[in-house]
């Protein structure tokens, strides 16, 4: 498949998701609307926020100034607040705060809270889809054990709610993924089920600038190290979510469609390392 900034992936929900996203983690609310507006003007059609980031409203403000249907907006349930009524309340707040009319994607941000709360939360998301408030649902930072549990919960909800599809479908999973934290087991689990895999921290928070292999590839292709890492994500089939508050970097991070990493280039980024730079809830116990 030829990759372009307009490349989209088909989700299990039936909706499309733009493969290149723009993240707003740690972007100050006062600066978020500007960043999102500049990102959309640069060609991004996918904005990734979360309740935890406290900038959903600013994202909505920016998105409403463009064509709503053309921009895919993601947000996430606040960690440590799982539960049926809590998730219902959060979705209503998200809709009110963003003013978007519907949410393209809502993820459970982390698996904290225990099995019962995870199941209740998923049920609330399924009902939000049925009510037309949310189009697609998924999870973030789940380990394989949590994902296996979610499949069981979906089967249970189908039986309890009376019918195929009544348990909902997992459309998207989001994790920290880059050449030094590829999460092969999780990616394989998702791909067997056609679940889109999003990659946050695709630029490793800048902690790998100057890494010999990345620097070599950047020189080879006449690109920045950031562009090399984003291109790696795209060619791996991931949905990268680069972020920046600097106008020139917002634009540059989208300019990754005029070159291609060779098979040899891609293999050289197979580091065999597992070093995350953010949190790692994938290791959380099922019972907590």
Short mmCIF file of C-alpha atoms in Angstrom, two decimals:
data_model
loop_
_atom_site.label_atom_id
_atom_site.label_comp_id
_atom_site.label_asym_id
_atom_site.label_seq_id
_atom_site.Cartn_x
_atom_site.Cartn_y
_atom_site.Cartn_z
CA UNK A 1 0.00 0.00 0.00
CA UNK A 2 1.28 3.43 -0.94
CA UNK A 3 1.30 5.62 2.15
CA UNK A 4 0.02 9.19 2.00
CA UNK A 5 -1.08 11.65 4.65
CA UNK A 6 -4.63 10.63 3.68
CA UNK A 7 -4.01 6.92 4.34
CA UNK A 8 -6.69 5.44 6.58
CA UNK A 9 -7.18 2.08 8.25
CA UNK A 10 -10.54 0.33 8.45
CA UNK A 11 -11.59 -0.36 12.04
CA UNK A 12 -13.62 -3.29 13.35
CA UNK A 13 -16.38 -0.77 14.05
CA UNK A 14 -16.65 -0.07 10.33
CA UNK A 15 -15.23 3.44 10.60
CA UNK A 16 -11.90 4.63 9.18
CA UNK A 17 -9.03 6.04 11.22
CA UNK A 18 -6.34 8.30 9.69
CA UNK A 19 -3.01 6.51 10.11
CA UNK A 20 -1.07 9.60 11.17
CA UNK A 21 -2.31 11.20 14.37
CA UNK A 22 -1.37 14.29 16.35
CA UNK A 23 -0.97 13.94 20.13
CA UNK A 24 -1.56 16.62 22.75
CA UNK A 25 -0.16 14.93 25.87
CA UNK A 26 1.29 17.59 28.20
CA UNK A 27 0.26 20.36 25.81
CA UNK A 28 -0.98 23.24 28.00
CA UNK A 29 -4.71 23.89 27.52
CA UNK A 30 -3.88 27.50 26.71
CA UNK A 31 -1.72 26.36 23.77
CA UNK A 32 -3.73 23.35 22.61
CA UNK A 33 -6.16 25.07 20.25
CA UNK A 34 -3.28 26.70 18.37
CA UNK A 35 -1.35 23.44 18.09
CA UNK A 36 -4.38 21.47 16.91
CA UNK A 37 -5.30 24.16 14.37
CA UNK A 38 -1.75 24.18 13.00
CA UNK A 39 -1.75 20.38 12.85
CA UNK A 40 -4.99 20.27 10.86
CA UNK A 41 -3.67 22.91 8.47
CA UNK A 42 -0.52 20.80 8.06
CA UNK A 43 -2.64 17.84 6.98
CA UNK A 44 -3.30 15.84 10.15
CA UNK A 45 -6.90 14.61 10.35
CA UNK A 46 -6.59 12.73 13.64
CA UNK A 47 -6.26 14.34 17.08
CA UNK A 48 -5.50 12.29 20.20
CA UNK A 49 -6.40 13.66 23.63
CA UNK A 50 -7.52 12.26 27.00
CA UNK A 51 -9.36 13.32 30.13
CA UNK A 52 -6.01 13.09 31.91
CA UNK A 53 -4.54 15.76 29.63
CA UNK A 54 -7.21 18.32 30.60
CA UNK A 55 -7.22 19.84 27.13
CA UNK A 56 -10.21 18.13 25.49
CA UNK A 57 -12.17 21.38 25.42
CA UNK A 58 -9.40 23.21 23.59
CA UNK A 59 -9.18 20.35 21.08
CA UNK A 60 -12.90 20.62 20.48
CA UNK A 61 -12.65 24.38 20.04
CA UNK A 62 -10.04 23.95 17.30
CA UNK A 63 -11.79 21.06 15.58
CA UNK A 64 -15.10 22.93 15.42
CA UNK A 65 -13.44 25.63 13.32
CA UNK A 66 -12.88 23.03 10.57
CA UNK A 67 -15.13 20.38 9.02
CA UNK A 68 -16.09 18.09 11.92
CA UNK A 69 -16.62 15.00 9.76
CA UNK A 70 -13.11 15.24 8.35
CA UNK A 71 -11.32 15.17 11.71
CA UNK A 72 -11.04 12.04 13.85
CA UNK A 73 -11.00 12.83 17.58
CA UNK A 74 -9.91 10.45 20.32
CA UNK A 75 -10.16 10.82 24.07
CA UNK A 76 -9.73 8.46 27.00
CA UNK A 77 -11.38 7.58 30.30
CA UNK A 78 -9.48 8.97 33.27
CA UNK A 79 -7.24 6.37 34.97
CA UNK A 80 -8.32 5.11 38.39
CA UNK A 81 -11.93 6.15 37.71
CA UNK A 82 -13.33 3.01 36.11
CA UNK A 83 -16.90 1.90 36.71
CA UNK A 84 -20.22 1.89 34.85
CA UNK A 85 -21.68 5.15 36.12
CA UNK A 86 -18.31 6.90 36.13
CA UNK A 87 -17.71 6.13 32.46
CA UNK A 88 -21.23 7.17 31.52
CA UNK A 89 -20.71 10.48 33.31
CA UNK A 90 -17.31 11.03 31.73
CA UNK A 91 -18.61 10.49 28.21
CA UNK A 92 -21.38 13.03 28.75
CA UNK A 93 -18.84 15.48 30.13
CA UNK A 94 -16.53 14.90 27.15
CA UNK A 95 -19.35 15.58 24.70
CA UNK A 96 -20.35 18.73 26.55
CA UNK A 97 -16.80 20.00 26.94
CA UNK A 98 -15.71 19.40 23.35
CA UNK A 99 -19.00 20.40 21.73
CA UNK A 100 -18.31 17.89 18.95
CA UNK A 101 -21.66 16.07 18.89
CA UNK A 102 -20.00 12.65 18.91
CA UNK A 103 -16.63 11.15 19.85
CA UNK A 104 -14.83 9.18 17.15
CA UNK A 105 -12.92 7.00 19.59
CA UNK A 106 -12.93 6.52 23.35
CA UNK A 107 -10.31 4.34 25.02
CA UNK A 108 -10.02 3.02 28.55
CA UNK A 109 -6.75 4.78 29.39
CA UNK A 110 -5.30 2.13 31.72
CA UNK A 111 -6.39 -1.22 33.19
CA UNK A 112 -6.29 -0.05 36.81
CA UNK A 113 -9.33 -0.82 38.95
CA UNK A 114 -9.85 -4.57 38.89
CA UNK A 115 -11.73 -7.01 36.68
CA UNK A 116 -15.26 -6.03 37.67
CA UNK A 117 -14.62 -2.32 37.07
CA UNK A 118 -13.01 -3.03 33.71
CA UNK A 119 -16.07 -5.02 32.62
CA UNK A 120 -18.48 -2.34 33.86
CA UNK A 121 -16.50 0.33 32.04
CA UNK A 122 -16.50 -1.62 28.80
CA UNK A 123 -20.26 -2.13 29.05
CA UNK A 124 -20.73 1.62 29.46
CA UNK A 125 -18.63 2.23 26.33
CA UNK A 126 -20.66 -0.32 24.37
CA UNK A 127 -23.88 1.42 25.39
CA UNK A 128 -22.39 4.80 24.41
CA UNK A 129 -21.77 3.40 20.92
CA UNK A 130 -25.33 2.11 20.75
CA UNK A 131 -26.60 5.55 21.79
CA UNK A 132 -24.63 7.26 19.02
CA UNK A 133 -22.42 9.18 21.44
CA UNK A 134 -19.25 7.29 20.46
CA UNK A 135 -18.35 5.64 17.17
CA UNK A 136 -15.48 3.32 18.08
CA UNK A 137 -14.04 2.02 21.35
CA UNK A 138 -10.87 0.39 22.56
CA UNK A 139 -8.24 0.27 25.27
CA UNK A 140 -4.86 1.74 26.09
CA UNK A 141 -1.96 0.26 28.05
CA UNK A 142 -3.59 -3.17 28.46
CA UNK A 143 -1.22 -6.13 28.74
CA UNK A 144 -2.00 -9.41 26.96
CA UNK A 145 -3.60 -10.76 30.16
CA UNK A 146 -5.93 -7.74 30.27
CA UNK A 147 -6.74 -8.20 26.59
CA UNK A 148 -7.55 -11.88 27.10
CA UNK A 149 -9.79 -10.87 29.99
CA UNK A 150 -11.54 -8.28 27.82
CA UNK A 151 -12.37 -10.96 25.26
CA UNK A 152 -13.96 -12.99 28.04
CA UNK A 153 -15.90 -9.93 29.21
CA UNK A 154 -17.18 -9.34 25.68
CA UNK A 155 -18.39 -12.94 25.46
CA UNK A 156 -20.07 -12.63 28.86
CA UNK A 157 -21.77 -9.37 27.89
CA UNK A 158 -23.07 -10.93 24.68
CA UNK A 159 -24.71 -13.66 26.72
CA UNK A 160 -25.98 -11.30 29.41
CA UNK A 161 -27.26 -8.67 26.97
CA UNK A 162 -28.75 -11.18 24.56
CA UNK A 163 -27.05 -11.29 21.21
CA UNK A 164 -24.01 -11.27 18.96
CA UNK A 165 -22.38 -7.85 18.97
CA UNK A 166 -23.97 -6.86 22.25
CA UNK A 167 -20.57 -7.19 23.90
CA UNK A 168 -19.04 -4.60 21.62
CA UNK A 169 -15.97 -4.78 19.40
CA UNK A 170 -12.41 -3.71 20.12
CA UNK A 171 -11.38 -1.32 17.36
CA UNK A 172 -8.17 0.25 18.66
CA UNK A 173 -5.41 -0.35 21.20
CA UNK A 174 -2.84 2.27 22.16
CA UNK A 175 0.60 1.74 23.69
CA UNK A 176 4.05 3.28 23.90
CA UNK A 177 5.70 1.73 20.84
CA UNK A 178 8.95 2.56 19.08
CA UNK A 179 12.07 0.60 18.06
CA UNK A 180 13.20 0.36 21.71
CA UNK A 181 9.80 -0.82 22.96
CA UNK A 182 8.11 -2.70 20.07
CA UNK A 183 5.69 -4.76 22.23
CA UNK A 184 5.67 -7.62 19.73
CA UNK A 185 3.36 -9.82 21.81
CA UNK A 186 0.68 -7.15 22.11
CA UNK A 187 0.96 -6.12 18.45
CA UNK A 188 0.61 -9.76 17.36
CA UNK A 189 -2.47 -10.21 19.61
CA UNK A 190 -4.11 -7.18 18.03
CA UNK A 191 -3.25 -7.98 14.44
CA UNK A 192 -4.80 -11.43 14.71
CA UNK A 193 -8.04 -9.60 15.54
CA UNK A 194 -7.71 -6.70 13.08
CA UNK A 195 -7.35 -4.23 15.95
CA UNK A 196 -5.57 -1.01 14.95
CA UNK A 197 -2.46 -0.38 17.03
CA UNK A 198 -1.63 3.21 17.96
CA UNK A 199 1.86 4.24 19.04
CA UNK A 200 2.34 7.01 21.56
CA UNK A 201 5.85 8.28 22.28
CA UNK A 202 6.84 7.35 18.70
CA UNK A 203 9.70 9.85 19.02
CA UNK A 204 10.81 8.32 22.34
CA UNK A 205 10.34 11.78 23.93
CA UNK A 206 13.58 12.80 22.24
CA UNK A 207 15.60 10.42 24.44
CA UNK A 208 17.17 8.66 21.46
CA UNK A 209 18.35 11.65 19.43
CA UNK A 210 21.85 10.94 18.20
CA UNK A 211 21.34 7.17 18.31
CA UNK A 212 23.86 5.95 15.67
CA UNK A 213 21.44 3.91 13.54
CA UNK A 214 18.76 6.60 13.52
CA UNK A 215 21.31 9.30 12.75
CA UNK A 216 22.71 7.18 9.92
CA UNK A 217 19.27 6.67 8.39
CA UNK A 218 18.48 10.36 8.72
CA UNK A 219 21.66 11.23 6.81
CA UNK A 220 20.96 8.55 4.21
CA UNK A 221 17.47 9.81 3.42
CA UNK A 222 18.07 13.51 4.03
CA UNK A 223 15.46 13.55 6.77
CA UNK A 224 15.33 14.37 10.47
CA UNK A 225 15.62 11.65 13.08
CA UNK A 226 12.00 12.35 14.06
CA UNK A 227 10.86 11.76 10.48
CA UNK A 228 12.76 8.46 10.38
CA UNK A 229 11.02 7.22 13.53
CA UNK A 230 7.57 8.30 12.32
CA UNK A 231 8.18 6.60 8.99
CA UNK A 232 9.20 3.42 10.85
CA UNK A 233 5.87 3.48 12.69
CA UNK A 234 3.89 3.98 9.49
CA UNK A 235 5.68 1.21 7.62
CA UNK A 236 5.26 -1.11 10.60
CA UNK A 237 1.52 -0.59 10.17
CA UNK A 238 1.11 1.40 13.37
CA UNK A 239 -0.83 4.62 13.93
CA UNK A 240 1.85 6.98 15.31
CA UNK A 241 0.85 9.94 17.48
CA UNK A 242 3.74 12.41 17.37
CA UNK A 243 3.32 15.61 19.39
CA UNK A 244 4.95 19.01 19.47
CA UNK A 245 4.09 22.56 20.44
CA UNK A 246 6.59 24.02 17.96
CA UNK A 247 5.02 25.09 14.68
CA UNK A 248 7.92 24.01 12.50
CA UNK A 249 8.03 20.53 14.04
CA UNK A 250 4.28 20.06 13.75
CA UNK A 251 4.67 20.62 10.02
CA UNK A 252 7.89 18.62 9.63
CA UNK A 253 6.50 15.58 11.45
CA UNK A 254 3.83 15.29 8.76
CA UNK A 255 6.34 15.47 5.92
CA UNK A 256 7.12 11.77 5.90
CA UNK A 257 5.52 10.62 2.66
CA UNK A 258 8.19 11.49 0.11
CA UNK A 259 10.61 8.72 1.09
CA UNK A 260 10.54 5.09 2.15
CA UNK A 261 12.70 3.03 4.45
CA UNK A 262 14.10 -0.06 2.76
CA UNK A 263 13.71 -3.54 4.17
CA UNK A 264 17.32 -3.31 5.34
CA UNK A 265 16.60 0.06 7.00
CA UNK A 266 13.65 -1.43 8.84
CA UNK A 267 15.65 -4.43 10.01
CA UNK A 268 18.38 -2.14 11.34
CA UNK A 269 15.78 -0.61 13.70
CA UNK A 270 14.99 -4.03 15.18
CA UNK A 271 16.90 -3.28 18.37
CA UNK A 272 15.84 -6.21 20.53
CA UNK A 273 15.49 -3.73 23.40
CA UNK A 274 12.50 -3.23 25.73
CA UNK A 275 12.95 0.17 27.36
CA UNK A 276 9.86 2.34 27.83
CA UNK A 277 10.18 6.06 28.54
CA UNK A 278 6.65 6.58 29.84
CA UNK A 279 4.52 4.60 32.30
CA UNK A 280 3.83 0.90 31.69
CA UNK A 281 0.44 -0.23 33.02
CA UNK A 282 0.65 -3.35 30.84
CA UNK A 283 2.37 -5.03 33.77
CA UNK A 284 -0.45 -4.24 36.24
CA UNK A 285 -1.93 -7.33 37.91
CA UNK A 286 -5.40 -8.48 36.92
CA UNK A 287 -6.45 -8.11 40.52
CA UNK A 288 -5.67 -4.67 41.94
#
